Short mmCIF file of C-alpha atoms in Angstrom, two decimals:
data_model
loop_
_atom_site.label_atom_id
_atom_site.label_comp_id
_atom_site.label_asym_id
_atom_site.label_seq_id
_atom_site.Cartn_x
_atom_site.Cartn_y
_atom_site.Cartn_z
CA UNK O 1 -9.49 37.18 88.05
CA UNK O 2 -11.16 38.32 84.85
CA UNK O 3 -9.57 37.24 81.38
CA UNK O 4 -8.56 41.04 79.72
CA UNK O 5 -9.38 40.95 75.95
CA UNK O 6 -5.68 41.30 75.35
CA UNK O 7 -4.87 38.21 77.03
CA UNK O 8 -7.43 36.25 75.44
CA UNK O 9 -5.97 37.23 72.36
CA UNK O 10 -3.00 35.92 73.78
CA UNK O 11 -4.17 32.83 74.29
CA UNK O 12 -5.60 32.27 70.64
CA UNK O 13 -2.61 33.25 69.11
CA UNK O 14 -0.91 30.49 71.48
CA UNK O 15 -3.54 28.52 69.61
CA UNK O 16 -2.35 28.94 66.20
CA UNK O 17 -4.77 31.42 64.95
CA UNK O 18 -3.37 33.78 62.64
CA UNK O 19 -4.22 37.14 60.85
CA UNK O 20 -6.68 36.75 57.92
CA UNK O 21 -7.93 33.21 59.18
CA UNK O 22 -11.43 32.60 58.91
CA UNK O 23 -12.55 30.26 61.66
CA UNK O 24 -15.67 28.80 62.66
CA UNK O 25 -16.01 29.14 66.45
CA UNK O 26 -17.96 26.87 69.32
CA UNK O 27 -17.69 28.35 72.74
CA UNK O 28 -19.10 27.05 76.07
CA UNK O 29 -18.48 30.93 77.64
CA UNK O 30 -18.83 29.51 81.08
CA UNK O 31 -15.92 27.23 80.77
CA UNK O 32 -13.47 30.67 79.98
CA UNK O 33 -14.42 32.11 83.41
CA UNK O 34 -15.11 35.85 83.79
CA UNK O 35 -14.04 38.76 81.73
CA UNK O 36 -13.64 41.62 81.87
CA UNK O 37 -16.56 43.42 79.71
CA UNK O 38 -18.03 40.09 79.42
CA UNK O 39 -18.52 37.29 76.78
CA UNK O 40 -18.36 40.04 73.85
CA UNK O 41 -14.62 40.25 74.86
CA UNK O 42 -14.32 37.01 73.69
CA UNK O 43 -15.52 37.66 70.12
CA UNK O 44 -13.19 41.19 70.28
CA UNK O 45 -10.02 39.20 71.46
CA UNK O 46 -10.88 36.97 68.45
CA UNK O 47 -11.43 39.71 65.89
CA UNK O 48 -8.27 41.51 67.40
CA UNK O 49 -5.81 37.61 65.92
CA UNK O 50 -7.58 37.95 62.61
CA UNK O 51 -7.80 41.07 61.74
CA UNK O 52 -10.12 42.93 59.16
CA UNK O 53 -9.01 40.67 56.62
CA UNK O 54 -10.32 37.71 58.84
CA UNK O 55 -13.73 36.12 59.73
CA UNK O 56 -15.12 34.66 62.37
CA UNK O 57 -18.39 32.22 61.82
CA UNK O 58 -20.86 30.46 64.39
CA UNK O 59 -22.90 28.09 63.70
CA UNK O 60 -27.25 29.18 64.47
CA UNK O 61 -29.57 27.26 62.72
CA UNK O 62 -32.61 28.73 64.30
CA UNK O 63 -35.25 28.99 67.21
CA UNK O 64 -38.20 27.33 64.88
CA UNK O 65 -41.36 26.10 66.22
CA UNK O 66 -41.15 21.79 65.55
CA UNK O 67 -43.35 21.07 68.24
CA UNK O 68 -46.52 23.59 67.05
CA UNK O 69 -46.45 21.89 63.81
CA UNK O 70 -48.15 18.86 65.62
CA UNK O 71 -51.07 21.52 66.02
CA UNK O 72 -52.18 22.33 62.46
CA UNK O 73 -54.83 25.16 64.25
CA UNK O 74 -51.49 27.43 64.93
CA UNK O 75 -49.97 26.79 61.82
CA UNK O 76 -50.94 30.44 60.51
CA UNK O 77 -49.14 31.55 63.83
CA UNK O 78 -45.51 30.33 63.75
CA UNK O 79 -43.43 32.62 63.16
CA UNK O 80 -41.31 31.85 59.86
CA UNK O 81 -37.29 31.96 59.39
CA UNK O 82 -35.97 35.54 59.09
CA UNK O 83 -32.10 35.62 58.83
CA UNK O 84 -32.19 38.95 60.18
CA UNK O 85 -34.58 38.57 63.39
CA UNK O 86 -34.85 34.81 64.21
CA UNK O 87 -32.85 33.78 66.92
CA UNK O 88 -30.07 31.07 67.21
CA UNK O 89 -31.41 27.84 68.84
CA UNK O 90 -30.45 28.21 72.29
CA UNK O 91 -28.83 24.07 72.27
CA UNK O 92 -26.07 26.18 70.58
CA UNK O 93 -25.42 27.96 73.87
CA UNK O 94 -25.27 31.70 73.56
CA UNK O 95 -21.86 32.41 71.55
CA UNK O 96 -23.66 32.29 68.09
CA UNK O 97 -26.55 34.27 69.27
CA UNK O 98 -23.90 37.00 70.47
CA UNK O 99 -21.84 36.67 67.16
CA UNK O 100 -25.29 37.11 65.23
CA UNK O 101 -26.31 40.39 66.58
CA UNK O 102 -22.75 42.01 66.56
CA UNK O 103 -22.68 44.83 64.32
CA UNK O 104 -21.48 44.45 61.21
CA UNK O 105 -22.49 40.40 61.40
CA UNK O 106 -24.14 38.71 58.41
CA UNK O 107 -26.54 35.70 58.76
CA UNK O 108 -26.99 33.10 56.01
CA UNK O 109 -30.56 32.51 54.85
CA UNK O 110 -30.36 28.66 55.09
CA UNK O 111 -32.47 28.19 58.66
CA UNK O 112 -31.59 25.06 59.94
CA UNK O 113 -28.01 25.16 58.90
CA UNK O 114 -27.70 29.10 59.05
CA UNK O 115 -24.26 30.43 60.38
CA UNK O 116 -23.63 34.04 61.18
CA UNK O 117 -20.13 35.58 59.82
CA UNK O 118 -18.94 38.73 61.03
CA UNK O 119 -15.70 40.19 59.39
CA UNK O 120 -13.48 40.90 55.86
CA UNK O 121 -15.71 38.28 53.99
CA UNK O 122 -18.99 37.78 56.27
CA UNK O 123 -21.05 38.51 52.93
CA UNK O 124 -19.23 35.99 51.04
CA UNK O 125 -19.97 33.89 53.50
CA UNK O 126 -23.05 34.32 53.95
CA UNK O 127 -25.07 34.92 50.30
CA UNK O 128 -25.92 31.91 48.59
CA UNK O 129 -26.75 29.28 51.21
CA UNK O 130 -28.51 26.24 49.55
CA UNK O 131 -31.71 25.81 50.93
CA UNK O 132 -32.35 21.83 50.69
CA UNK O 133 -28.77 20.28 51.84
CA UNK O 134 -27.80 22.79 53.72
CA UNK O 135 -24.35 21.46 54.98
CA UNK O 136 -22.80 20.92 51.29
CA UNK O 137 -20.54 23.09 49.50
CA UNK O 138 -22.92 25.55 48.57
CA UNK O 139 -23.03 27.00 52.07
CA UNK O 140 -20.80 28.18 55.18
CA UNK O 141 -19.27 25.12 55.76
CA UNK O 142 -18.23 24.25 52.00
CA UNK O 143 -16.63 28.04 51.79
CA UNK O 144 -14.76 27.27 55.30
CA UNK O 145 -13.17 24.25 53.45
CA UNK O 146 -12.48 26.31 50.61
CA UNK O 147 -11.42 28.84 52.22
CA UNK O 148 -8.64 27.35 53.96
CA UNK O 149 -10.04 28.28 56.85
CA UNK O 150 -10.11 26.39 60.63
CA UNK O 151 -12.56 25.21 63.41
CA UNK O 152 -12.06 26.33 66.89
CA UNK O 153 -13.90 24.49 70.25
CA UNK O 154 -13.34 27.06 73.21
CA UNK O 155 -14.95 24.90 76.28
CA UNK O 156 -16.71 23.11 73.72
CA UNK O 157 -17.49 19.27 72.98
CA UNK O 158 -15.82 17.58 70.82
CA UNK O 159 -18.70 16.14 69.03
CA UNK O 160 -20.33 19.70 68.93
CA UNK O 161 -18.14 20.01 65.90
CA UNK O 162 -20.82 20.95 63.19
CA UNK O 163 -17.97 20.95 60.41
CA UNK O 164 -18.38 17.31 60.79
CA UNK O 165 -22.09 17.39 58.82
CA UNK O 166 -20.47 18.92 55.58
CA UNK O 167 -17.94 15.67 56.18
CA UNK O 168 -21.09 13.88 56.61
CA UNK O 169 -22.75 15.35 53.33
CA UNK O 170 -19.33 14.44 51.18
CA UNK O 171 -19.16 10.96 52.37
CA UNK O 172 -19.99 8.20 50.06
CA UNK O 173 -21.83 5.99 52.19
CA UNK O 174 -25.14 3.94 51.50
CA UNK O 175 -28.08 4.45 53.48
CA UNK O 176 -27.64 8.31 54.29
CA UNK O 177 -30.47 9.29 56.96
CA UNK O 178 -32.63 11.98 54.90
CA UNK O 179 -34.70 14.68 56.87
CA UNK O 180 -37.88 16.14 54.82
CA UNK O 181 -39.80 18.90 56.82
CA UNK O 182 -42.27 21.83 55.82
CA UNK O 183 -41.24 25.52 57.99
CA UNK O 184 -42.40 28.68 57.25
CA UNK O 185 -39.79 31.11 56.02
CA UNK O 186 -39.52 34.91 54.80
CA UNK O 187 -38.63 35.50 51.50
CA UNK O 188 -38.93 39.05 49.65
CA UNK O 189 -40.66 40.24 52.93
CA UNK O 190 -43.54 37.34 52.16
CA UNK O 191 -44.06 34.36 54.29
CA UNK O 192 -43.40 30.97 52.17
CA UNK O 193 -44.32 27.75 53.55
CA UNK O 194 -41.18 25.27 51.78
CA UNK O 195 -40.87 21.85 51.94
CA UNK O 196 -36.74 21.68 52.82
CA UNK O 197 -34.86 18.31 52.29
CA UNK O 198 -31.34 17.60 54.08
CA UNK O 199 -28.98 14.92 55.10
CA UNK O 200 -30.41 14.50 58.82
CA UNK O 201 -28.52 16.15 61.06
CA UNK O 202 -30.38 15.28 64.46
CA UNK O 203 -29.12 11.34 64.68
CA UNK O 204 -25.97 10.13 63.53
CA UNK O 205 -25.93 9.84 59.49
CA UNK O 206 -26.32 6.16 59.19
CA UNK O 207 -27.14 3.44 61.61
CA UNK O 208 -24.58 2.21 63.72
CA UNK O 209 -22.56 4.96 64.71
CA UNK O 210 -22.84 6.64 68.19
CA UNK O 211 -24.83 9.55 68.99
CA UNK O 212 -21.66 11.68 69.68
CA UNK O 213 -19.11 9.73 66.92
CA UNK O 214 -18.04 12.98 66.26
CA UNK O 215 -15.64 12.64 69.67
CA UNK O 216 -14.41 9.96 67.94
CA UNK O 217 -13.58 10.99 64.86
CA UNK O 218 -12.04 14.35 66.37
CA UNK O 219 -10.20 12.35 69.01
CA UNK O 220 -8.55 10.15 66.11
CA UNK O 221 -7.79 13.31 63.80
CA UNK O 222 -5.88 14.63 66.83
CA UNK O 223 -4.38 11.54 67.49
CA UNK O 224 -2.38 11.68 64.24
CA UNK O 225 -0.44 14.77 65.42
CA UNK O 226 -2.85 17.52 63.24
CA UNK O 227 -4.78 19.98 65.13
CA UNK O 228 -3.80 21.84 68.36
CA UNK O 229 -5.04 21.74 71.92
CA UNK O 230 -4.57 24.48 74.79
CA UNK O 231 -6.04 26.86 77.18
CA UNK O 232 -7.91 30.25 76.34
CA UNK O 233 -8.96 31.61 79.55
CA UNK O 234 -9.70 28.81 81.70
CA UNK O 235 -11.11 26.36 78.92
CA UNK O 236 -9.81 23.38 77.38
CA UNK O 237 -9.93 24.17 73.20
CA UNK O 238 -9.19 22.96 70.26
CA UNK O 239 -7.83 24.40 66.54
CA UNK O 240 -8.32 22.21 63.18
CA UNK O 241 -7.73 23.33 59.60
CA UNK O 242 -11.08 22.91 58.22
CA UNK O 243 -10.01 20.98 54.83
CA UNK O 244 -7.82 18.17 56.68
CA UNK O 245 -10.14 17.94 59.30
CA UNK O 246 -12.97 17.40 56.19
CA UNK O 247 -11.07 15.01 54.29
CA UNK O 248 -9.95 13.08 57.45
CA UNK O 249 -13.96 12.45 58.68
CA UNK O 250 -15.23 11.67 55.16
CA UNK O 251 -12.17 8.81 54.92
CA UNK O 252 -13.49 7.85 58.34
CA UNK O 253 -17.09 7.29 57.78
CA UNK O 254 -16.06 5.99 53.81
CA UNK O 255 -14.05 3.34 55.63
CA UNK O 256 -16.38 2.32 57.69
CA UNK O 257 -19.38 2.50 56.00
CA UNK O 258 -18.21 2.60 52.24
CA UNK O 259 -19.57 -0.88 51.58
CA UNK O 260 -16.64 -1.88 48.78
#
């Protein structure tokens, strides 16, 4: 059986999406099963719960080149960060590569931390993206939180969670893991060469914690009775309001790694 976009609308509804929500979205699209028009049903059947009013977001950061920086000779080669032609990294799976070249979709100008937002306030989201500290408020992630808005896993990992990094960002915690790293990007249809700066992202914040804490954290935010779990198609999801799900990780990491 394929999943009709009606009924996958159904089943995010069931969910506790509503009209006018503006959600960030991680989908594994293998886990939903088939459907009927394929994986772009998905992101229909999500546009159909929140409306025109509503946005949906995914998560890109960007198909750069890390490895041919080792080569200084190709340096003039790599191609540098265009919000409008580079590609999602493919870790991401291929949900926020889909939502990215929708039309109508906006891309934030942020690379490694650049989401793509595609409905009633996708260029609200996206304008303004800090370029150093990418996950703070002054980018998707902040306006999520300030938005009201939620994070939804369809078939996706718990600790794929990328909300999580703005929590990570907010904490007050010692010994923060900082990322520095030069990468080529377009700006006023020039290339630029920019040294960026951000909390790293790539290992857990500070030492100690697990490479995938974020299950943790999730698991013990559900535990408490907030969030929802259920089915849409075949996969196993799960719906958080962005700004409890925020506070909840920052008091997490803050009480474990506070140091008062």
């Amino acid at each position: 059986m394929a999943w009709t976009r009606a009924r996958l609308a159904e089943h995010c509804r069931a969910m506790g999406l509503v009209e006018g929500d503006s959600v960030l979205v991680h989908a594994g699209l293998r886990a939903v099963g088939p459907m009927l028009g394929g994986p772009d049903t998905l992101i229909s059947a999500l546009g159909d719960v929140v409306g025109p009013g509503g946005t949906l977001l995914g998560y890109c950061d960007w198909q750069g080149e890390d490895s041919v920086l080792e080569r200084p000779a190709l340096r003039d080669a790599i191609p540098p960060f265009d919000p409008l032609r580079s590609r999602s990294i493919r870790d991401n799976g291929a949900f926020p590569e889909l939502l990215r070249t929708t039309p109508g979709a906006r891309r934030s100008a942020s690379p490694g931390a650049s989401c793509a937002a595609l409905g009633g306030r996708a260029e609200w989201f996206a304008a303004d993206h800090a370029l150093d500290y990418g996950y703070g408020p002054q980018s998707p992630f902040g306006k999520l939180v300030a938005a009201g808005g939620k994070t939804l896993l369809i078939g996706a990992p718990l600790d794929t969670m990328t909300l999580l990094h703005h929590a990570e960002h907010l904490a007050d915690i010692p010994g923060k893991r900082v990322r520095r790293y030069e990468t080529p990007i377009l700006l006023d249809g020039q290339v630029v060469w920019r040294w960026f700066e951000e909390f790293n992202t790539g290992i857990p914040i500070v030492a100690g914690l697990a490479d995938d804490y974020f299950e943790d954290v999730v698991e013990d935010f559900l535990a408490t009775g907030q969030g929802q779990r259920g089915l849409i198609g075949h996969a196993p999801s799960v719906l958080v309001d962005a700004r409890a799900m925020v506070a909840f990780a920052v008091d997490w990491l803050e009480q474990r790694f506070g140091g008062a």
